[in-house]
Short mmCIF file of C-alpha atoms in Angstrom, two decimals:
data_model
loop_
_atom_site.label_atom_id
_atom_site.label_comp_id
_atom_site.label_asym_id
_atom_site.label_seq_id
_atom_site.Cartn_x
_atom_site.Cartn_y
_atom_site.Cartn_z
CA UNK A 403 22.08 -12.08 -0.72
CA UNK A 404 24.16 -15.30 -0.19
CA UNK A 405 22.83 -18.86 -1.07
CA UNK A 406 19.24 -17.08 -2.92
CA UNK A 407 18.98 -16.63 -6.83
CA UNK A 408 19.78 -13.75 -7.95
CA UNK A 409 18.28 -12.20 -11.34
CA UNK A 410 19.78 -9.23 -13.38
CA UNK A 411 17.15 -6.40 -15.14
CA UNK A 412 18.60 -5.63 -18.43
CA UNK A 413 17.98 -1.98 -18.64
CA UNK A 414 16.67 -1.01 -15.85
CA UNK A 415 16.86 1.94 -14.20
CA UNK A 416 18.47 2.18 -10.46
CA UNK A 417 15.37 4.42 -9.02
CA UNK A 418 12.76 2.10 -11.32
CA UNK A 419 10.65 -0.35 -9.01
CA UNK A 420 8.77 -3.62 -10.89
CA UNK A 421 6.74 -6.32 -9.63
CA UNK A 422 6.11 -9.89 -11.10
CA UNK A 423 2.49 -10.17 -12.96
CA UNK A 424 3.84 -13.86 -14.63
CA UNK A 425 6.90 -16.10 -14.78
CA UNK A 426 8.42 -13.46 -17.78
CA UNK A 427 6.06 -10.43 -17.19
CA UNK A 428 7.06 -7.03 -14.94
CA UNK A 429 5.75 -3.85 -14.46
CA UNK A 430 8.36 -0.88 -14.32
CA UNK A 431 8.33 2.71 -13.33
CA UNK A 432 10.53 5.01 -12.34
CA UNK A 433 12.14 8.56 -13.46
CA UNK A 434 14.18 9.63 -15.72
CA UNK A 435 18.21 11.24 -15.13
CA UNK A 436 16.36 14.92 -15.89
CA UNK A 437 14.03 14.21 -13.44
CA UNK A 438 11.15 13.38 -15.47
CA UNK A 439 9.16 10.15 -15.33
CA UNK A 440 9.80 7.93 -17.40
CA UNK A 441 6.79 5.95 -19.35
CA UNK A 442 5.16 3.02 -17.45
CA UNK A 443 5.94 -0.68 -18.50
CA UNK A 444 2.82 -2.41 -17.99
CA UNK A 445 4.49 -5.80 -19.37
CA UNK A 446 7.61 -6.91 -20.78
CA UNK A 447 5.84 -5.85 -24.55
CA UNK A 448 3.62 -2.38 -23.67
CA UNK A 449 4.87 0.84 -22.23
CA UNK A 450 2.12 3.30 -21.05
CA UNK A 451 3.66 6.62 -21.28
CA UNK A 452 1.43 9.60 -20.03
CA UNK A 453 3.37 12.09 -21.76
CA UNK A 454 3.85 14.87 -18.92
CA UNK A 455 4.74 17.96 -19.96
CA UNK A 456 8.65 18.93 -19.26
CA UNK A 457 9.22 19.53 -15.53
CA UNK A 458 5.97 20.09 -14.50
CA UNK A 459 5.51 16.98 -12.56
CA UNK A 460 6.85 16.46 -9.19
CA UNK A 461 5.36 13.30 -8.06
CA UNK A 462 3.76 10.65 -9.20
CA UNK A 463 1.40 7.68 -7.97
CA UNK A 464 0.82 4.48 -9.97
CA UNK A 465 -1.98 1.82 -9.27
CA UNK A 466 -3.14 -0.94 -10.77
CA UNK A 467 -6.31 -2.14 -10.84
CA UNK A 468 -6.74 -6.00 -9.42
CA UNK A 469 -7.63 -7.57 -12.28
CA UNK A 470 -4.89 -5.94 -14.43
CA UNK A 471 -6.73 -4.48 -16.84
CA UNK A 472 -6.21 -0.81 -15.76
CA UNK A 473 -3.68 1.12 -14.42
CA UNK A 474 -4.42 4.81 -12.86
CA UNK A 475 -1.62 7.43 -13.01
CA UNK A 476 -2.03 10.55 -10.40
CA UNK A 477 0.79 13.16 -10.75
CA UNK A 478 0.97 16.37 -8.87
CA UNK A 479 2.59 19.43 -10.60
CA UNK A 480 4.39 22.83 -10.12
CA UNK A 481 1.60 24.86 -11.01
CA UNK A 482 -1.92 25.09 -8.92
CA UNK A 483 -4.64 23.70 -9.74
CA UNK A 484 -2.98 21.15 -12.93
CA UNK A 485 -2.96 17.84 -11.12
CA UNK A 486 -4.37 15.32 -12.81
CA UNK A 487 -5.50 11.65 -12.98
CA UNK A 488 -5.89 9.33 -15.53
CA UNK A 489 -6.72 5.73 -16.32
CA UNK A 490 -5.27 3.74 -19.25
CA UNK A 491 -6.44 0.09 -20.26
CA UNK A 492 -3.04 -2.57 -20.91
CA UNK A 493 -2.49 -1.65 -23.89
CA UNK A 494 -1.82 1.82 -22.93
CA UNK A 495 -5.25 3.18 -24.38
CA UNK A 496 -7.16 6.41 -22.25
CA UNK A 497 -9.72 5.33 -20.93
CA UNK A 498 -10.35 8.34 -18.66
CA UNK A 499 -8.82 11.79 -17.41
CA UNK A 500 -9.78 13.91 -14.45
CA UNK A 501 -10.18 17.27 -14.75
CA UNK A 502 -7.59 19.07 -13.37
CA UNK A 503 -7.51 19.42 -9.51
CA UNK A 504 -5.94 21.59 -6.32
CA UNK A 505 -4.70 18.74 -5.20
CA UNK A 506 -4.11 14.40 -5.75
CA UNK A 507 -6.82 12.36 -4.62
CA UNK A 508 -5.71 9.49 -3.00
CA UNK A 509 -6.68 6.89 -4.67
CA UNK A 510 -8.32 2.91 -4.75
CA UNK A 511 -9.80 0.03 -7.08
CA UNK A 512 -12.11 -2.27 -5.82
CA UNK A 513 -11.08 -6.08 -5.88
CA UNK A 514 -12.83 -7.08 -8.73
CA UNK A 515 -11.35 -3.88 -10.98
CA UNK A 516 -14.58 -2.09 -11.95
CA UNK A 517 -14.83 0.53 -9.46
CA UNK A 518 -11.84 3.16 -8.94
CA UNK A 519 -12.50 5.83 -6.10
CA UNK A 520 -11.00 8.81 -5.87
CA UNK A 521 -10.86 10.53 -2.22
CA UNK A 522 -9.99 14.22 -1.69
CA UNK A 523 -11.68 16.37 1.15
CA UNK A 524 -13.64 17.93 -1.20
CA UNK A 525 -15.49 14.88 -2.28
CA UNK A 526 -15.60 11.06 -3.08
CA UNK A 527 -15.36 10.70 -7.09
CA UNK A 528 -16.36 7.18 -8.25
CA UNK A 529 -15.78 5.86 -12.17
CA UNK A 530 -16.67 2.40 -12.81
CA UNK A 531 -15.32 0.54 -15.75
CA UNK A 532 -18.26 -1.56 -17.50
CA UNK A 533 -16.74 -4.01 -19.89
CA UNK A 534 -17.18 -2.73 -23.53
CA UNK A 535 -18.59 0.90 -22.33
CA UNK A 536 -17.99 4.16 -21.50
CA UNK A 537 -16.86 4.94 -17.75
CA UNK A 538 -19.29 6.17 -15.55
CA UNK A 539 -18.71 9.05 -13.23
CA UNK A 540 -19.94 10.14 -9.95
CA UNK A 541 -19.62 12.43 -7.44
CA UNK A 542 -19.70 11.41 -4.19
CA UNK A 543 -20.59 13.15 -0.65
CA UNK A 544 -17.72 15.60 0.97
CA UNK A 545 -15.07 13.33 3.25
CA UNK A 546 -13.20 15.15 6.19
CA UNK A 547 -9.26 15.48 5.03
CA UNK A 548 -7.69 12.81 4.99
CA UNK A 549 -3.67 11.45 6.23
CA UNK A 550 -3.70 8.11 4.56
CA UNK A 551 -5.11 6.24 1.28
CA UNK A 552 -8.81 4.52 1.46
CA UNK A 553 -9.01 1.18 0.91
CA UNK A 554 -11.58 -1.63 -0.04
CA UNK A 555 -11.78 -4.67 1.84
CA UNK A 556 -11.17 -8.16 0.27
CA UNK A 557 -14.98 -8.52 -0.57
CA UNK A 558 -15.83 -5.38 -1.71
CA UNK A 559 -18.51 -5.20 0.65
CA UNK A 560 -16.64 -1.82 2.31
CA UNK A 561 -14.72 0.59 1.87
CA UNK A 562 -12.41 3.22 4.13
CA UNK A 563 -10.68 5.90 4.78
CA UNK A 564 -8.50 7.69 7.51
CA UNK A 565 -8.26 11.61 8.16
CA UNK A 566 -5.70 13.47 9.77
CA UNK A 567 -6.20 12.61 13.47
CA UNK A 568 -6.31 8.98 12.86
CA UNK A 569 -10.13 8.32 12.87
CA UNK A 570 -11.41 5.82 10.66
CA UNK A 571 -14.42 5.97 8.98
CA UNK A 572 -16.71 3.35 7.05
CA UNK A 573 -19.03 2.80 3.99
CA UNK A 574 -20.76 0.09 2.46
CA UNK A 575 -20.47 -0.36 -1.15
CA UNK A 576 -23.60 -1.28 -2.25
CA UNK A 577 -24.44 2.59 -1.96
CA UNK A 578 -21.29 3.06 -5.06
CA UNK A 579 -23.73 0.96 -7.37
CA UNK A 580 -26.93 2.54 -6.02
CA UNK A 581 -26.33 6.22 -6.28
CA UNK A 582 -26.58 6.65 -2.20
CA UNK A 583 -24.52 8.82 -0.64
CA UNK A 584 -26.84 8.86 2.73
CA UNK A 585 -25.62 5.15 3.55
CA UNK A 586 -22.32 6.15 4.82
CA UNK A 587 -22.00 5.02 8.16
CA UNK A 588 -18.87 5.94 10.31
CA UNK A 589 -18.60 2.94 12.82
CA UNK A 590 -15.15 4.04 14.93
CA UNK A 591 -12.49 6.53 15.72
CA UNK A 592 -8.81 5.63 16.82
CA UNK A 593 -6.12 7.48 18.64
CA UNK A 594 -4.13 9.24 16.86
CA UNK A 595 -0.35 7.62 17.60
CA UNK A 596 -1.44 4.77 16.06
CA UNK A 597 -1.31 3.61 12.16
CA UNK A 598 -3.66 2.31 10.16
CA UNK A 599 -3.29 -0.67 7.87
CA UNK A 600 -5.71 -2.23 6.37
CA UNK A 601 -8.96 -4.86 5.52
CA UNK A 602 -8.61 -8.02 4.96
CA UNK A 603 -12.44 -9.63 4.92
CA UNK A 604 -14.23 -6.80 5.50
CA UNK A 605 -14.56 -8.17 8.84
CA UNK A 606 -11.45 -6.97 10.78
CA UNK A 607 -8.69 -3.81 10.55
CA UNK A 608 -5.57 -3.37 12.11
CA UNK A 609 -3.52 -1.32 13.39
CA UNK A 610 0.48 -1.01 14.46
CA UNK A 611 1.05 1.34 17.33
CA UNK A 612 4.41 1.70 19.32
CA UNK A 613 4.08 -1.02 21.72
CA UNK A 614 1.59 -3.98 19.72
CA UNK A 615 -1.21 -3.78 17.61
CA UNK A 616 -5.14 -3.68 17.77
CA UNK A 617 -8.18 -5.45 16.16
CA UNK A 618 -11.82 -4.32 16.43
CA UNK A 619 -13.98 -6.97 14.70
CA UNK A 620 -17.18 -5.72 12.99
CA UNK A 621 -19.97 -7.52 12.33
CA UNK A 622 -20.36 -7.08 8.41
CA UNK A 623 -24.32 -8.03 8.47
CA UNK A 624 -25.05 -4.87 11.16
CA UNK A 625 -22.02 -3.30 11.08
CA UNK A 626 -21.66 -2.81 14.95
CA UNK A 627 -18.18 -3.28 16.31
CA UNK A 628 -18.27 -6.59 18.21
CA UNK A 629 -14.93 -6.27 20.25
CA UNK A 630 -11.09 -4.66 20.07
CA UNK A 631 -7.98 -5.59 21.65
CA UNK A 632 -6.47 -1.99 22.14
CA UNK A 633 -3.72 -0.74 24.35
CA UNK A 634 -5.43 1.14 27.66
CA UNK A 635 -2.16 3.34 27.29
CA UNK A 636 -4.28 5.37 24.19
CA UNK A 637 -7.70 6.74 24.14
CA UNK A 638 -10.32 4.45 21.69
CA UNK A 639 -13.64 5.92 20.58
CA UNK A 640 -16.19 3.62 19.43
CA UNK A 641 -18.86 5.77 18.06
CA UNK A 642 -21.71 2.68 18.57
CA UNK A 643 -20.91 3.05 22.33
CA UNK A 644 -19.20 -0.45 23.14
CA UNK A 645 -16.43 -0.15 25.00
CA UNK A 646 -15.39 -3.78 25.66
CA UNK A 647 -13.30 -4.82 28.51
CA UNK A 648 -10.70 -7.74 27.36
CA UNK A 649 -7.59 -7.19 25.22
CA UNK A 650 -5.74 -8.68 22.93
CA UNK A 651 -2.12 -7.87 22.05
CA UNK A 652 1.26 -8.49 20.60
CA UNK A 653 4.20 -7.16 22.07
CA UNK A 654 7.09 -5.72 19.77
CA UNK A 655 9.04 -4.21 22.15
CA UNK A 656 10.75 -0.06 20.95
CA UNK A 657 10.79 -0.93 17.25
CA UNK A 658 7.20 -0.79 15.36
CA UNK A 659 7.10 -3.11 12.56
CA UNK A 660 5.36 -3.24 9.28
CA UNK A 661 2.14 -5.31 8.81
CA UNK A 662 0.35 -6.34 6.12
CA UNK A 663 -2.94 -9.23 5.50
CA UNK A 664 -2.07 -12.37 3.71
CA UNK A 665 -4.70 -14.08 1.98
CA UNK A 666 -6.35 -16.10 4.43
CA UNK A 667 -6.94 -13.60 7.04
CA UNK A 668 -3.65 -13.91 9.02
CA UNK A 669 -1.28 -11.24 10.05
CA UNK A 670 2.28 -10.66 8.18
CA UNK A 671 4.71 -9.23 10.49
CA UNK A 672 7.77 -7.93 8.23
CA UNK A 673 10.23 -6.18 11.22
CA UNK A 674 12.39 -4.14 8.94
CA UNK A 675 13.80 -1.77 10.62
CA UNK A 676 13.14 1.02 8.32
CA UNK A 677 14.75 3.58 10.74
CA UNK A 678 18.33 3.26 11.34
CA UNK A 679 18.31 3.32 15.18
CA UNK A 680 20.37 4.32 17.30
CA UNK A 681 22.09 4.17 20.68
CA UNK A 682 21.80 6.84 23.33
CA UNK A 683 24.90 8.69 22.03
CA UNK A 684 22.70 8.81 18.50
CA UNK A 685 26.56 7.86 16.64
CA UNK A 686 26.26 4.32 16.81
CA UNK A 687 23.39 2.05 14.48
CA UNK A 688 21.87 -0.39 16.31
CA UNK A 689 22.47 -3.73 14.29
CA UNK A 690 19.08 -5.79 14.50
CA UNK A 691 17.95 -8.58 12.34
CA UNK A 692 14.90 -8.11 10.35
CA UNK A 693 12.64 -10.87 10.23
CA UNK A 694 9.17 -11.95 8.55
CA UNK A 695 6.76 -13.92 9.64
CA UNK A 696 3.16 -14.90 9.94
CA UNK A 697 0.94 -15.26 12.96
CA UNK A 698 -2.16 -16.06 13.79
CA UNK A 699 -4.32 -13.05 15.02
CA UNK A 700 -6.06 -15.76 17.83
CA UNK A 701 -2.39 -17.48 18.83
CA UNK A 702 -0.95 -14.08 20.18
CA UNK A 703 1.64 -14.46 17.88
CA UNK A 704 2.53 -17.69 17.63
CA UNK A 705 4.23 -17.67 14.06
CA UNK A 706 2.72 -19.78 11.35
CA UNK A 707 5.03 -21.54 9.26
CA UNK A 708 8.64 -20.51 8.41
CA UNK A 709 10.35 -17.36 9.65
CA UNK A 710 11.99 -15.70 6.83
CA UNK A 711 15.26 -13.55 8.29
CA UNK A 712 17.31 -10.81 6.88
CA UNK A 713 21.06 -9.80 7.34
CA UNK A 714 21.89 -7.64 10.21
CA UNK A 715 23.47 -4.36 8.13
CA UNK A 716 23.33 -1.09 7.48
CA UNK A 717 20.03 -1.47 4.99
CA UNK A 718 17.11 0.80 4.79
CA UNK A 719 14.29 -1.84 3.92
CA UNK A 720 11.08 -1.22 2.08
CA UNK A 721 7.74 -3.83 2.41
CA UNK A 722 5.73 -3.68 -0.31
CA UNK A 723 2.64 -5.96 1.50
CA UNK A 724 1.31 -9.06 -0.17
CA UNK A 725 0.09 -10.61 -3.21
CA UNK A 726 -1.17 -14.53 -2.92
CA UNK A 727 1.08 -15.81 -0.83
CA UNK A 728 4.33 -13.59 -1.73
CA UNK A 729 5.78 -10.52 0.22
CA UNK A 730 7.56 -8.12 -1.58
CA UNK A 731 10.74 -6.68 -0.04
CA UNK A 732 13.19 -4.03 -0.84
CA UNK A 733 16.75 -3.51 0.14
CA UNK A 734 18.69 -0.23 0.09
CA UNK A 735 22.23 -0.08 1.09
CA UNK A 736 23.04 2.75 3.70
CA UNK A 737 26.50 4.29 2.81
CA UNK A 738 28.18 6.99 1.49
CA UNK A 739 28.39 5.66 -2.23
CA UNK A 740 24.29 5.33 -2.07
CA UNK A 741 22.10 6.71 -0.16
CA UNK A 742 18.77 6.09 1.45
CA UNK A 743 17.17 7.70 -1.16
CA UNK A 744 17.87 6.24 -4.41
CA UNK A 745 16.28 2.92 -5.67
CA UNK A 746 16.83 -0.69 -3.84
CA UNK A 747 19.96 -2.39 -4.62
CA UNK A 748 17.92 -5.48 -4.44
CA UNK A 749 14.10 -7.01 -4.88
CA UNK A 750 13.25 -10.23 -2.29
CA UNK A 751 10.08 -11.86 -3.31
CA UNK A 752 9.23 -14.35 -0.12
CA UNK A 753 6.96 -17.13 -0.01
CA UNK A 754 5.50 -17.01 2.90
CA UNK A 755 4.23 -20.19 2.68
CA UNK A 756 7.30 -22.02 2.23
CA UNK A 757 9.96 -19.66 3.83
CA UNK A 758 11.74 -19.77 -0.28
CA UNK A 759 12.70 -16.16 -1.57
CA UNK A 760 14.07 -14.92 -4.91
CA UNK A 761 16.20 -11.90 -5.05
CA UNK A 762 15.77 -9.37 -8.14
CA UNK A 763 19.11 -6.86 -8.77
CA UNK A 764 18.01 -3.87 -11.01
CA UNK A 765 20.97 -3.63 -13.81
CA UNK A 766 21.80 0.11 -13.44
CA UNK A 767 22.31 1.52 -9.82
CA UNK A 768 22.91 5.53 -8.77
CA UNK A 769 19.96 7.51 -9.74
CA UNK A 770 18.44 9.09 -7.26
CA UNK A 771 14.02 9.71 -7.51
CA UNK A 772 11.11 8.05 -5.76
CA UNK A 773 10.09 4.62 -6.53
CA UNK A 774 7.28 2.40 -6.16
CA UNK A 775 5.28 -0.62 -6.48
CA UNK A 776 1.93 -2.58 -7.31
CA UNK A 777 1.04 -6.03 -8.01
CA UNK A 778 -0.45 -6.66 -11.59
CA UNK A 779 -2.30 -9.51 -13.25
CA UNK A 780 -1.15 -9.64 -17.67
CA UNK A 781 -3.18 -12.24 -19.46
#
């Protein structure tokens, strides 16, 4: 990108995606040219490789724990029943496997790195990670299916998860240290054309639907929704029974954009067109110019700060969310030459507090594979 700094990756790979842990640390990943994955950089010193057996594995999710102590790996495989999880400490020690599975759990560390969940619909498993001991392990009570990952909120305080028609449900933690399944407590449902994002204080969720977003706000001491700006267009349940009356919404217009939390409890609006619209005769892209920004949830949008703004193109953009104050971006040229579908051509890291950006060019471009990303902390 013109007039931003611009930093080569010696080595690698074109379908690999890294984030910055430290001024000269990364974390890699991506697959090998046979199709393999290839092993798991944790820093610019340690490689974790889980050693998968030869084209067995089709997929694979990486994520790292907070604190950056741990990292989990969850593949899925050719044959039934041989998915598998497993945890591994910085230095690229086991710490844990899961017993092989029907299917990948999605999966989620709490914010301090002690407590990794694992979420199927057959049942919650929880480990925690006491410093110095063994991992603990415990099953937790049956969850309906579910479409998207579970999440923690900021304090820890909650956790949840989304099944397949959109509905939300709800648990407080303390029951993960107590050994008591019979405090989950489902609080709300949501329509099912909208998306769900995620926590930020345990006190609020969003969610992007096609025409603005919606917030219920829940008490955290009694856990009762206290209101919701929602679009009358969609159905809301609210299984306490409150139903309130005023709205709150932003207006996006056609094109749904991506939104993520930044630390203190605002709202980062990253419109990148992922989708390469198109006009009514569905030949010509619609050029648009991708923009991030933050708002204030209370201003209706009034941006906070700078307004960060990509190039009109022909790019298929990836938002990674947030870390302290920086938004990671990734840019994927759409042409003949490379596809949608290999790795980003380009890294942005944006500080959203300044407007500043850095852009990050991965050394060897034209492999095709999945790619991904997660935020890491490397003493």
């Amino acid at each position: 990108m013109p007039d931003l700094p611009s930093q080569h990756l010696v080595g690698a790979p074109g379908i690999a995606t890294w984030v910055l842990s430290a001024p000269d640390r990364l974390t890699v990943s991506g697959w090998n040219p046979d199709g393999s994955p290839s092993p798991i950089g944790f820093s610019t010193d340690t490689l974790i490789d889980p050693k998968p057996r030869s084209g067995d594995v089709t997929s694979r999710e990486v994520v790292v724990a907070p604190d950056g102590r741990r990292v989990v790996v969850s593949e899925c495989c050719l044959a039934p029943g041989t998915d598998r999880v497993r945890v591994f400490s910085a230095d690229g020690t086991t710490l844990w496997t899961d017993p092989a599975r029907d299917r990948p759990p999605h999966l989620a560390w709490s914010p301090n790195g002690g407590t990794l969940l694992l979420a199927s619909q057959d049942a919650w498993r929880i480990v925690t990670f006491a410093p110095g001991g063994a991992p603990e392990v415990f099953d937790g009570p049956a969850t309906p299916e579910m479409a998207s990952p579970i999440g923690f909120s900021a304090s820890g305080l909650q956790v949840y998860g989304w099944d397949a028609v959109g509905s939300a449900d709800f648990w407080r933690t303390p029951w993960l240290a107590a050994r008591d399944g019979s405090a989950r407590a489902p609080i709300l449902a949501f329509s099912g054309q909208s998306d769900p994002l995620g926590v930020s204080n345990g006190t609020t969720i969003a969610t992007s639907i096609a025409t603005g977003w919606a917030t219920p706000r829940i008490d955290p001491g009694s856990g009762r929704v206290l209101d919701v700006g929602f679009d009358r267009g969609f159905f809301w349940e609210l299984r306490d029974g409150a139903r309130p009356e005023d709205a709150r919404r932003l207006e996006f217009g056609p094109f749904r954009p991506n939104l993520a939390w930044s630390p203190t409890g605002d709202i980062v609006v990253a419109d990148l067109n992922e989708d390469q619209w198109r006009d009514e005769t569905h030949a010509t892209p619609v050029a648009r110019v991708a923009s991030i920004a933050v708002v204030d949830p209370e201003s209706l949008g009034v941006p906070i700060g700078p307004v960060f703004t990509l190039p009109a193109g022909p790019f298929g953009r990836e938002f990674y969310g947030m870390r302290d104050r920086f938004a990671l971006i990734g840019l994927i040229a759409d042409d003949e030459l490379h596809p949608l579908d290999e790795g980003p051509d380009e890294y942005v890291l944006l500080d959203i507090a300044t407007g500043d950006a850095a852009v990050f060019i991965p050394a060897d471009l034209g492999l095709t594979g999945a790619h991904f990303a997660g935020w890491v902390d490397v003493p």
